[in-house]
Coordinates of C-alpha atoms in Angstrom, one line a residue:
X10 CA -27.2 -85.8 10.2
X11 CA -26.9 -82.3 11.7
X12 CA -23.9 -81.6 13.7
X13 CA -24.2 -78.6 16.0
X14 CA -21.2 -77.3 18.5
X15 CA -20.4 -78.1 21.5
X16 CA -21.9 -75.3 23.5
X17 CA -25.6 -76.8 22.4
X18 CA -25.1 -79.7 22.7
X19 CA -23.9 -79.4 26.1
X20 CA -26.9 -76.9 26.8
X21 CA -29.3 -79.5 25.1
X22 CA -28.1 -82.2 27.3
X23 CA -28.6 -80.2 30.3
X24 CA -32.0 -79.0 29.7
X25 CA -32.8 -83.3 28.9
X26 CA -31.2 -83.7 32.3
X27 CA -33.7 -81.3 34.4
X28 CA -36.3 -82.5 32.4
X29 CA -35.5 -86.1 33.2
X30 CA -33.8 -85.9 36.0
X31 CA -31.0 -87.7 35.1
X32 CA -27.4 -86.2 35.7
X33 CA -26.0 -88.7 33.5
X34 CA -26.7 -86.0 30.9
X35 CA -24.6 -83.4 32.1
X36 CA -22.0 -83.5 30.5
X37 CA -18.8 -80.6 29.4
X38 CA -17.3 -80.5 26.1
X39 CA -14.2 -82.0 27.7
X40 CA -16.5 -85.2 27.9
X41 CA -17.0 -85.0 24.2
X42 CA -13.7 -84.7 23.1
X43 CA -12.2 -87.6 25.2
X44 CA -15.1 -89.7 23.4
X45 CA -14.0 -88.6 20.0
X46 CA -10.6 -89.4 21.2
X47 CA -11.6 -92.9 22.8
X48 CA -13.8 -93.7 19.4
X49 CA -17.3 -93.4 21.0
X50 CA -18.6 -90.9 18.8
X51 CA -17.5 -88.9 15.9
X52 CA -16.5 -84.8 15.5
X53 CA -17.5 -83.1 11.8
X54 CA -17.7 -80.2 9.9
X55 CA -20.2 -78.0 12.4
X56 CA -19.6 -79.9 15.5
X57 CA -21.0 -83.3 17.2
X58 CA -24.2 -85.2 16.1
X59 CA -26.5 -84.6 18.7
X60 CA -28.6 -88.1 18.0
X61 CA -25.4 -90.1 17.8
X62 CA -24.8 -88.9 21.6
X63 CA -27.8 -90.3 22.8
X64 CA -27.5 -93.1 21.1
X65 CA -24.1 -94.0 23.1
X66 CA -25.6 -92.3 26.0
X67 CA -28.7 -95.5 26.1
X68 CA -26.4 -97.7 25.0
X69 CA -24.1 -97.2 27.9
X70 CA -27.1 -97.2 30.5
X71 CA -28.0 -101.0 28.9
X72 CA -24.5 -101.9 28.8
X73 CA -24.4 -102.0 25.0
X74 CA -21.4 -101.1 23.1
X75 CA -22.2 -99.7 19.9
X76 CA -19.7 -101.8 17.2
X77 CA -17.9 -99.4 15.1
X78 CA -18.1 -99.2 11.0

């Protein structure tokens, strides 16, 4: 798992959400932090797991909630 800052992932997101056309992906890093806070997704040494992100990301468009270990 490579965890990058918040700055690319937010750019990475962006670029997926012209390139998709989905603004769901548009997120700021206040976004991220209130999921940390609210358990979604997790905040390490380097920054936030890009792939873990999109996995909550689908799993909110299905309506699945990702159980927590």
């Amino acid at each position: 798992m490579n965890r990058v800052p918040a700055a690319l992932v937010v750019r990475l997101l962006h670029q997926e959400a012209d390139k998709r056309g989905d603004d769901r992906y548009r997120l700021k890093p206040a976004t991220l932090r209130k999921w940390v806070q609210r358990g979604h997704i997790t905040r390490g040494d380097g920054g936030y797991d890009l792939r873990e992100i999109l996995v909550y990301l689908d799993g909110r468009e299905n309506g699945v909630r990702i159980a927590e270990t």
